Amino acid sequence: MGVHVMALTSSGGLPLFSRHKGNTEPLSFSMVASLNGVNMFCNNHNITLHSTLTQDSTVVWKDYENSLTLVAVASTTNEALIRELLDIIFNAMVLTVGIDELKSIRNVERLKRELRSCFPLIDKLLDCLDLGDRTAALFQLLPLVEVILCEENLIFQTCLDNFSESLDSLFACVVLEGCVAVATPGWWELDSTERKLLALINAITTNTSANDIPVFLPCKSPSGHLSAAIYQEVYQRPCSMQVCRPLPRPF
Protein backbone atom coordinates (compact mmCIF):
# COMPACT_ATOMS: atom_id res chain seq x y z
CA MET A 1 0.00 0.00 0.00
CA GLY A 2 1.46 3.34 -1.00
CA VAL A 3 1.34 6.45 -3.15
CA HIS A 4 3.90 8.03 -5.47
CA VAL A 5 3.75 11.59 -6.80
CA MET A 6 6.05 12.94 -9.51
CA ALA A 7 6.40 16.39 -11.04
CA LEU A 8 7.85 16.78 -14.52
CA THR A 9 8.15 19.55 -17.08
CA SER A 10 5.45 19.23 -19.74
CA SER A 11 7.69 20.13 -22.66
CA GLY A 12 10.69 17.87 -22.09
CA GLY A 13 9.59 15.50 -19.34
CA LEU A 14 12.43 16.58 -17.07
CA PRO A 15 11.83 15.38 -13.48
CA LEU A 16 11.46 18.06 -10.82
CA PHE A 17 10.81 15.84 -7.81
CA SER A 18 9.37 12.54 -6.70
CA ARG A 19 7.79 11.80 -3.32
CA HIS A 20 6.21 8.65 -1.97
CA LYS A 21 4.51 7.33 1.13
CA GLY A 22 3.86 3.78 2.24
CA ASN A 23 5.68 0.49 2.27
CA THR A 24 6.45 0.46 -1.45
CA GLU A 25 9.74 0.97 -3.23
CA PRO A 26 10.36 4.26 -5.06
CA LEU A 27 9.51 4.10 -8.75
CA SER A 28 12.43 3.27 -11.00
CA PHE A 29 13.72 5.78 -13.54
CA SER A 30 12.47 3.60 -16.37
CA MET A 31 8.97 3.52 -14.87
CA VAL A 32 8.91 7.32 -14.46
CA ALA A 33 10.12 7.71 -18.05
CA SER A 34 7.42 5.33 -19.30
CA LEU A 35 4.63 7.13 -17.45
CA ASN A 36 5.79 10.47 -18.82
CA GLY A 37 6.34 9.07 -22.31
CA VAL A 38 2.77 7.79 -22.54
CA ASN A 39 1.45 11.21 -21.53
CA MET A 40 3.67 13.07 -24.02
CA PHE A 41 2.66 10.68 -26.81
CA CYS A 42 -1.01 11.41 -26.12
CA ASN A 43 -0.41 15.16 -25.98
CA ASN A 44 1.38 15.09 -29.34
CA HIS A 45 -1.71 13.43 -30.85
CA ASN A 46 -4.18 15.85 -29.20
CA ILE A 47 -5.37 13.18 -26.79
CA THR A 48 -5.90 13.94 -23.10
CA LEU A 49 -4.76 11.13 -20.84
CA HIS A 50 -6.58 11.25 -17.51
CA SER A 51 -5.99 7.94 -15.74
CA THR A 52 -5.56 4.22 -16.01
CA LEU A 53 -5.88 1.22 -13.73
CA THR A 54 -3.48 -1.61 -13.02
CA GLN A 55 -4.09 -4.72 -10.96
CA ASP A 56 -3.40 -2.93 -7.69
CA SER A 57 -3.01 0.79 -8.44
CA THR A 58 -4.57 3.84 -10.06
CA VAL A 59 -2.39 6.12 -12.20
CA VAL A 60 -3.50 9.72 -12.72
CA TRP A 61 -1.92 12.39 -14.92
CA LYS A 62 -2.73 16.10 -14.71
CA ASP A 63 -1.21 19.08 -16.53
CA TYR A 64 -0.91 22.55 -15.00
CA GLU A 65 -0.32 25.90 -16.72
CA ASN A 66 0.94 24.13 -19.88
CA SER A 67 4.30 23.77 -18.16
CA LEU A 68 4.02 21.09 -15.48
CA THR A 69 2.70 17.55 -15.31
CA LEU A 70 1.94 15.83 -12.03
CA VAL A 71 1.64 12.05 -12.00
CA ALA A 72 0.28 10.03 -9.10
CA VAL A 73 0.38 6.26 -8.64
CA ALA A 74 -1.68 5.16 -5.65
CA SER A 75 -3.02 1.89 -4.30
CA THR A 76 -6.58 3.20 -4.23
CA THR A 77 -9.39 3.29 -6.76
CA ASN A 78 -10.61 6.73 -5.63
CA GLU A 79 -9.54 8.76 -8.68
CA ALA A 80 -11.35 11.89 -7.48
CA LEU A 81 -9.31 11.87 -4.27
CA ILE A 82 -6.06 11.49 -6.20
CA ARG A 83 -6.97 14.44 -8.44
CA GLU A 84 -7.77 16.52 -5.39
CA LEU A 85 -4.40 15.55 -3.94
CA LEU A 86 -2.60 16.61 -7.13
CA ASP A 87 -4.41 19.97 -7.11
CA ILE A 88 -3.41 20.76 -3.56
CA ILE A 89 0.18 19.60 -4.19
CA PHE A 90 0.37 22.00 -7.12
CA ASN A 91 -0.96 24.75 -4.85
CA ALA A 92 1.76 23.84 -2.33
CA MET A 93 4.29 24.41 -5.11
CA VAL A 94 2.69 27.79 -5.87
CA LEU A 95 2.78 28.63 -2.15
CA THR A 96 6.53 28.01 -2.16
CA VAL A 97 7.82 29.54 -5.41
CA GLY A 98 4.89 31.49 -6.89
CA ILE A 99 2.87 30.90 -10.03
CA ASP A 100 5.22 32.88 -12.31
CA GLU A 101 8.12 30.49 -11.71
CA LEU A 102 5.89 27.53 -12.57
CA LYS A 103 4.28 29.08 -15.64
CA SER A 104 7.59 29.93 -17.27
CA ILE A 105 10.36 27.55 -16.25
CA ARG A 106 13.64 29.21 -17.20
CA ASN A 107 16.09 27.15 -15.17
CA VAL A 108 15.06 23.61 -14.27
CA GLU A 109 17.91 22.99 -11.83
CA ARG A 110 17.18 26.19 -9.90
CA LEU A 111 13.48 25.34 -9.73
CA LYS A 112 14.31 21.86 -8.42
CA ARG A 113 16.37 23.42 -5.62
CA GLU A 114 13.64 25.92 -4.74
CA LEU A 115 10.96 23.22 -4.62
CA ARG A 116 12.87 21.25 -1.99
CA SER A 117 11.49 23.57 0.67
CA CYS A 118 7.96 22.33 -0.02
CA PHE A 119 8.84 18.62 0.40
CA PRO A 120 7.79 18.51 4.09
CA LEU A 121 4.49 20.13 3.10
CA ILE A 122 3.93 17.60 0.31
CA ASP A 123 4.77 14.74 2.66
CA LYS A 124 2.13 16.01 5.09
CA LEU A 125 -0.39 16.12 2.26
CA LEU A 126 0.41 12.52 1.34
CA ASP A 127 -0.61 11.61 4.88
CA CYS A 128 -4.13 12.68 3.92
CA LEU A 129 -4.65 9.61 1.78
CA ASP A 130 -6.27 6.70 3.56
CA LEU A 131 -4.21 3.73 2.41
CA GLY A 132 -5.22 1.46 5.23
CA ASP A 133 -2.53 2.87 7.53
CA ARG A 134 -4.28 3.56 10.82
CA THR A 135 -1.17 5.23 12.23
CA ALA A 136 -1.23 8.04 9.66
CA ALA A 137 -1.34 11.61 10.90
CA LEU A 138 -4.74 13.20 11.43
CA PHE A 139 -5.00 15.14 8.17
CA GLN A 140 -7.55 12.90 6.45
CA LEU A 141 -9.76 15.59 4.92
CA LEU A 142 -7.73 17.32 2.25
CA PRO A 143 -9.44 20.71 1.89
CA LEU A 144 -10.41 21.14 5.54
CA VAL A 145 -8.57 22.53 8.54
CA GLU A 146 -8.79 20.93 11.96
CA VAL A 147 -10.14 23.26 14.64
CA ILE A 148 -10.36 23.08 18.40
CA LEU A 149 -12.72 24.64 20.94
CA CYS A 150 -11.28 25.56 24.31
CA GLU A 151 -12.13 27.77 27.26
CA GLU A 152 -9.43 30.30 26.36
CA ASN A 153 -10.76 31.02 22.85
CA LEU A 154 -12.18 34.45 23.75
CA ILE A 155 -8.87 35.51 25.29
CA PHE A 156 -6.96 34.14 22.30
CA GLN A 157 -9.25 36.01 19.88
CA THR A 158 -8.80 39.33 21.67
CA CYS A 159 -5.02 38.99 21.82
CA LEU A 160 -4.83 37.84 18.19
CA ASP A 161 -6.96 40.73 16.91
CA ASN A 162 -4.82 43.27 18.76
CA PHE A 163 -1.57 41.67 17.63
CA SER A 164 -2.58 41.34 13.98
CA GLU A 165 -3.84 44.94 13.94
CA SER A 166 -0.51 46.17 15.30
CA LEU A 167 1.24 44.34 12.43
CA ASP A 168 -1.27 45.59 9.85
CA SER A 169 -2.22 42.04 8.89
CA LEU A 170 -5.60 40.66 7.85
CA PHE A 171 -4.53 37.01 8.04
CA ALA A 172 -3.60 35.56 11.41
CA CYS A 173 -4.46 32.51 13.48
CA VAL A 174 -3.60 30.74 16.72
CA VAL A 175 -2.85 27.02 16.48
CA LEU A 176 -3.17 24.86 19.57
CA GLU A 177 -2.00 21.24 19.51
CA GLY A 178 -2.02 21.28 15.72
CA CYS A 179 -5.58 22.63 15.44
CA VAL A 180 -6.75 26.16 14.70
CA ALA A 181 -8.22 27.68 17.86
CA VAL A 182 -9.04 31.20 16.63
CA ALA A 183 -8.35 33.28 13.53
CA THR A 184 -9.05 36.71 12.12
CA PRO A 185 -12.04 37.19 9.78
CA GLY A 186 -9.64 37.70 6.87
CA TRP A 187 -7.99 34.34 7.55
CA TRP A 188 -11.34 32.53 7.48
CA GLU A 189 -12.16 34.25 4.17
CA LEU A 190 -9.12 32.70 2.49
CA ASP A 191 -9.71 29.82 0.11
CA SER A 192 -9.97 26.47 1.88
CA THR A 193 -6.78 25.27 0.16
CA GLU A 194 -4.87 28.32 1.39
CA ARG A 195 -6.08 27.77 4.94
CA LYS A 196 -5.09 24.11 4.76
CA LEU A 197 -1.59 24.83 3.49
CA LEU A 198 -0.96 27.64 5.98
CA ALA A 199 -2.12 25.39 8.83
CA LEU A 200 0.20 22.63 7.66
CA ILE A 201 3.13 25.07 7.62
CA ASN A 202 2.64 25.35 11.37
CA ALA A 203 2.78 21.56 11.66
CA ILE A 204 6.15 21.29 9.90
CA THR A 205 7.89 24.19 11.69
CA THR A 206 8.02 22.86 15.23
CA ASN A 207 11.75 22.93 15.97
CA THR A 208 12.21 26.68 16.45
CA SER A 209 10.45 29.35 18.46
CA ALA A 210 10.07 31.72 15.49
CA ASN A 211 10.07 31.44 11.70
CA ASP A 212 9.61 33.98 8.93
CA ILE A 213 8.68 32.17 5.72
CA PRO A 214 7.99 33.89 2.37
CA VAL A 215 4.83 32.46 0.82
CA PHE A 216 2.51 33.04 -2.13
CA LEU A 217 -1.21 32.56 -1.53
CA PRO A 218 -2.23 30.27 -4.43
CA CYS A 219 -5.66 31.85 -4.93
CA LYS A 220 -5.47 35.32 -3.40
CA SER A 221 -1.92 36.34 -4.30
CA PRO A 222 -0.15 33.72 -6.47
CA SER A 223 2.36 36.26 -7.79
CA GLY A 224 2.88 38.47 -4.74
CA HIS A 225 5.09 37.56 -1.80
CA LEU A 226 3.69 37.47 1.70
CA SER A 227 5.61 36.85 4.88
CA ALA A 228 4.24 34.05 7.07
CA ALA A 229 5.63 34.71 10.53
CA ILE A 230 5.16 31.85 12.98
CA TYR A 231 5.76 32.29 16.71
CA GLN A 232 5.70 29.19 18.88
CA GLU A 233 5.53 28.72 22.62
CA VAL A 234 5.18 25.54 24.67
CA TYR A 235 3.59 25.79 28.09
CA GLN A 236 1.25 23.01 29.13
CA ARG A 237 0.25 22.50 25.47
CA PRO A 238 2.06 23.39 22.21
CA CYS A 239 0.75 26.71 20.91
CA SER A 240 1.74 28.82 17.91
CA MET A 241 0.61 32.03 16.25
CA GLN A 242 0.81 32.62 12.50
CA VAL A 243 0.63 36.07 10.91
CA CYS A 244 0.72 36.71 7.14
CA ARG A 245 1.40 40.16 5.75
CA PRO A 246 2.93 41.64 2.57
CA LEU A 247 6.70 41.77 2.46
CA PRO A 248 8.13 45.29 2.65
CA ARG A 249 8.97 46.71 -0.76
CA PRO A 250 12.69 47.19 -1.45
CA PHE A 251 13.92 50.76 -1.82
Short mmCIF file of C-alpha atoms in Angstrom, two decimals, residues 89-231:
data_model
loop_
_atom_site.label_atom_id
_atom_site.label_comp_id
_atom_site.label_asym_id
_atom_site.label_seq_id
_atom_site.Cartn_x
_atom_site.Cartn_y
_atom_site.Cartn_z
CA ILE A 89 0.18 19.60 -4.19
CA PHE A 90 0.37 22.00 -7.12
CA ASN A 91 -0.96 24.75 -4.85
CA ALA A 92 1.76 23.84 -2.33
CA MET A 93 4.29 24.41 -5.11
CA VAL A 94 2.69 27.79 -5.87
CA LEU A 95 2.78 28.63 -2.15
CA THR A 96 6.53 28.01 -2.16
CA VAL A 97 7.82 29.54 -5.41
CA GLY A 98 4.89 31.49 -6.89
CA ILE A 99 2.87 30.90 -10.03
CA ASP A 100 5.22 32.88 -12.31
CA GLU A 101 8.12 30.49 -11.71
CA LEU A 102 5.89 27.53 -12.57
CA LYS A 103 4.28 29.08 -15.64
CA SER A 104 7.59 29.93 -17.27
CA ILE A 105 10.36 27.55 -16.25
CA ARG A 106 13.64 29.21 -17.20
CA ASN A 107 16.09 27.15 -15.17
CA VAL A 108 15.06 23.61 -14.27
CA GLU A 109 17.91 22.99 -11.83
CA ARG A 110 17.18 26.19 -9.90
CA LEU A 111 13.48 25.34 -9.73
CA LYS A 112 14.31 21.86 -8.42
CA ARG A 113 16.37 23.42 -5.62
CA GLU A 114 13.64 25.92 -4.74
CA LEU A 115 10.96 23.22 -4.62
CA ARG A 116 12.87 21.25 -1.99
CA SER A 117 11.49 23.57 0.67
CA CYS A 118 7.96 22.33 -0.02
CA PHE A 119 8.84 18.62 0.40
CA PRO A 120 7.79 18.51 4.09
CA LEU A 121 4.49 20.13 3.10
CA ILE A 122 3.93 17.60 0.31
CA ASP A 123 4.77 14.74 2.66
CA LYS A 124 2.13 16.01 5.09
CA LEU A 125 -0.39 16.12 2.26
CA LEU A 126 0.41 12.52 1.34
CA ASP A 127 -0.61 11.61 4.88
CA CYS A 128 -4.13 12.68 3.92
CA LEU A 129 -4.65 9.61 1.78
CA ASP A 130 -6.27 6.70 3.56
CA LEU A 131 -4.21 3.73 2.41
CA GLY A 132 -5.22 1.46 5.23
CA ASP A 133 -2.53 2.87 7.53
CA ARG A 134 -4.28 3.56 10.82
CA THR A 135 -1.17 5.23 12.23
CA ALA A 136 -1.23 8.04 9.66
CA ALA A 137 -1.34 11.61 10.90
CA LEU A 138 -4.74 13.20 11.43
CA PHE A 139 -5.00 15.14 8.17
CA GLN A 140 -7.55 12.90 6.45
CA LEU A 141 -9.76 15.59 4.92
CA LEU A 142 -7.73 17.32 2.25
CA PRO A 143 -9.44 20.71 1.89
CA LEU A 144 -10.41 21.14 5.54
CA VAL A 145 -8.57 22.53 8.54
CA GLU A 146 -8.79 20.93 11.96
CA VAL A 147 -10.14 23.26 14.64
CA ILE A 148 -10.36 23.08 18.40
CA LEU A 149 -12.72 24.64 20.94
CA CYS A 150 -11.28 25.56 24.31
CA GLU A 151 -12.13 27.77 27.26
CA GLU A 152 -9.43 30.30 26.36
CA ASN A 153 -10.76 31.02 22.85
CA LEU A 154 -12.18 34.45 23.75
CA ILE A 155 -8.87 35.51 25.29
CA PHE A 156 -6.96 34.14 22.30
CA GLN A 157 -9.25 36.01 19.88
CA THR A 158 -8.80 39.33 21.67
CA CYS A 159 -5.02 38.99 21.82
CA LEU A 160 -4.83 37.84 18.19
CA ASP A 161 -6.96 40.73 16.91
CA ASN A 162 -4.82 43.27 18.76
CA PHE A 163 -1.57 41.67 17.63
CA SER A 164 -2.58 41.34 13.98
CA GLU A 165 -3.84 44.94 13.94
CA SER A 166 -0.51 46.17 15.30
CA LEU A 167 1.24 44.34 12.43
CA ASP A 168 -1.27 45.59 9.85
CA SER A 169 -2.22 42.04 8.89
CA LEU A 170 -5.60 40.66 7.85
CA PHE A 171 -4.53 37.01 8.04
CA ALA A 172 -3.60 35.56 11.41
CA CYS A 173 -4.46 32.51 13.48
CA VAL A 174 -3.60 30.74 16.72
CA VAL A 175 -2.85 27.02 16.48
CA LEU A 176 -3.17 24.86 19.57
CA GLU A 177 -2.00 21.24 19.51
CA GLY A 178 -2.02 21.28 15.72
CA CYS A 179 -5.58 22.63 15.44
CA VAL A 180 -6.75 26.16 14.70
CA ALA A 181 -8.22 27.68 17.86
CA VAL A 182 -9.04 31.20 16.63
CA ALA A 183 -8.35 33.28 13.53
CA THR A 184 -9.05 36.71 12.12
CA PRO A 185 -12.04 37.19 9.78
CA GLY A 186 -9.64 37.70 6.87
CA TRP A 187 -7.99 34.34 7.55
CA TRP A 188 -11.34 32.53 7.48
CA GLU A 189 -12.16 34.25 4.17
CA LEU A 190 -9.12 32.70 2.49
CA ASP A 191 -9.71 29.82 0.11
CA SER A 192 -9.97 26.47 1.88
CA THR A 193 -6.78 25.27 0.16
CA GLU A 194 -4.87 28.32 1.39
CA ARG A 195 -6.08 27.77 4.94
CA LYS A 196 -5.09 24.11 4.76
CA LEU A 197 -1.59 24.83 3.49
CA LEU A 198 -0.96 27.64 5.98
CA ALA A 199 -2.12 25.39 8.83
CA LEU A 200 0.20 22.63 7.66
CA ILE A 201 3.13 25.07 7.62
CA ASN A 202 2.64 25.35 11.37
CA ALA A 203 2.78 21.56 11.66
CA ILE A 204 6.15 21.29 9.90
CA THR A 205 7.89 24.19 11.69
CA THR A 206 8.02 22.86 15.23
CA ASN A 207 11.75 22.93 15.97
CA THR A 208 12.21 26.68 16.45
CA SER A 209 10.45 29.35 18.46
CA ALA A 210 10.07 31.72 15.49
CA ASN A 211 10.07 31.44 11.70
CA ASP A 212 9.61 33.98 8.93
CA ILE A 213 8.68 32.17 5.72
CA PRO A 214 7.99 33.89 2.37
CA VAL A 215 4.83 32.46 0.82
CA PHE A 216 2.51 33.04 -2.13
CA LEU A 217 -1.21 32.56 -1.53
CA PRO A 218 -2.23 30.27 -4.43
CA CYS A 219 -5.66 31.85 -4.93
CA LYS A 220 -5.47 35.32 -3.40
CA SER A 221 -1.92 36.34 -4.30
CA PRO A 222 -0.15 33.72 -6.47
CA SER A 223 2.36 36.26 -7.79
CA GLY A 224 2.88 38.47 -4.74
CA HIS A 225 5.09 37.56 -1.80
CA LEU A 226 3.69 37.47 1.70
CA SER A 227 5.61 36.85 4.88
CA ALA A 228 4.24 34.05 7.07
CA ALA A 229 5.63 34.71 10.53
CA ILE A 230 5.16 31.85 12.98
CA TYR A 231 5.76 32.29 16.71
#
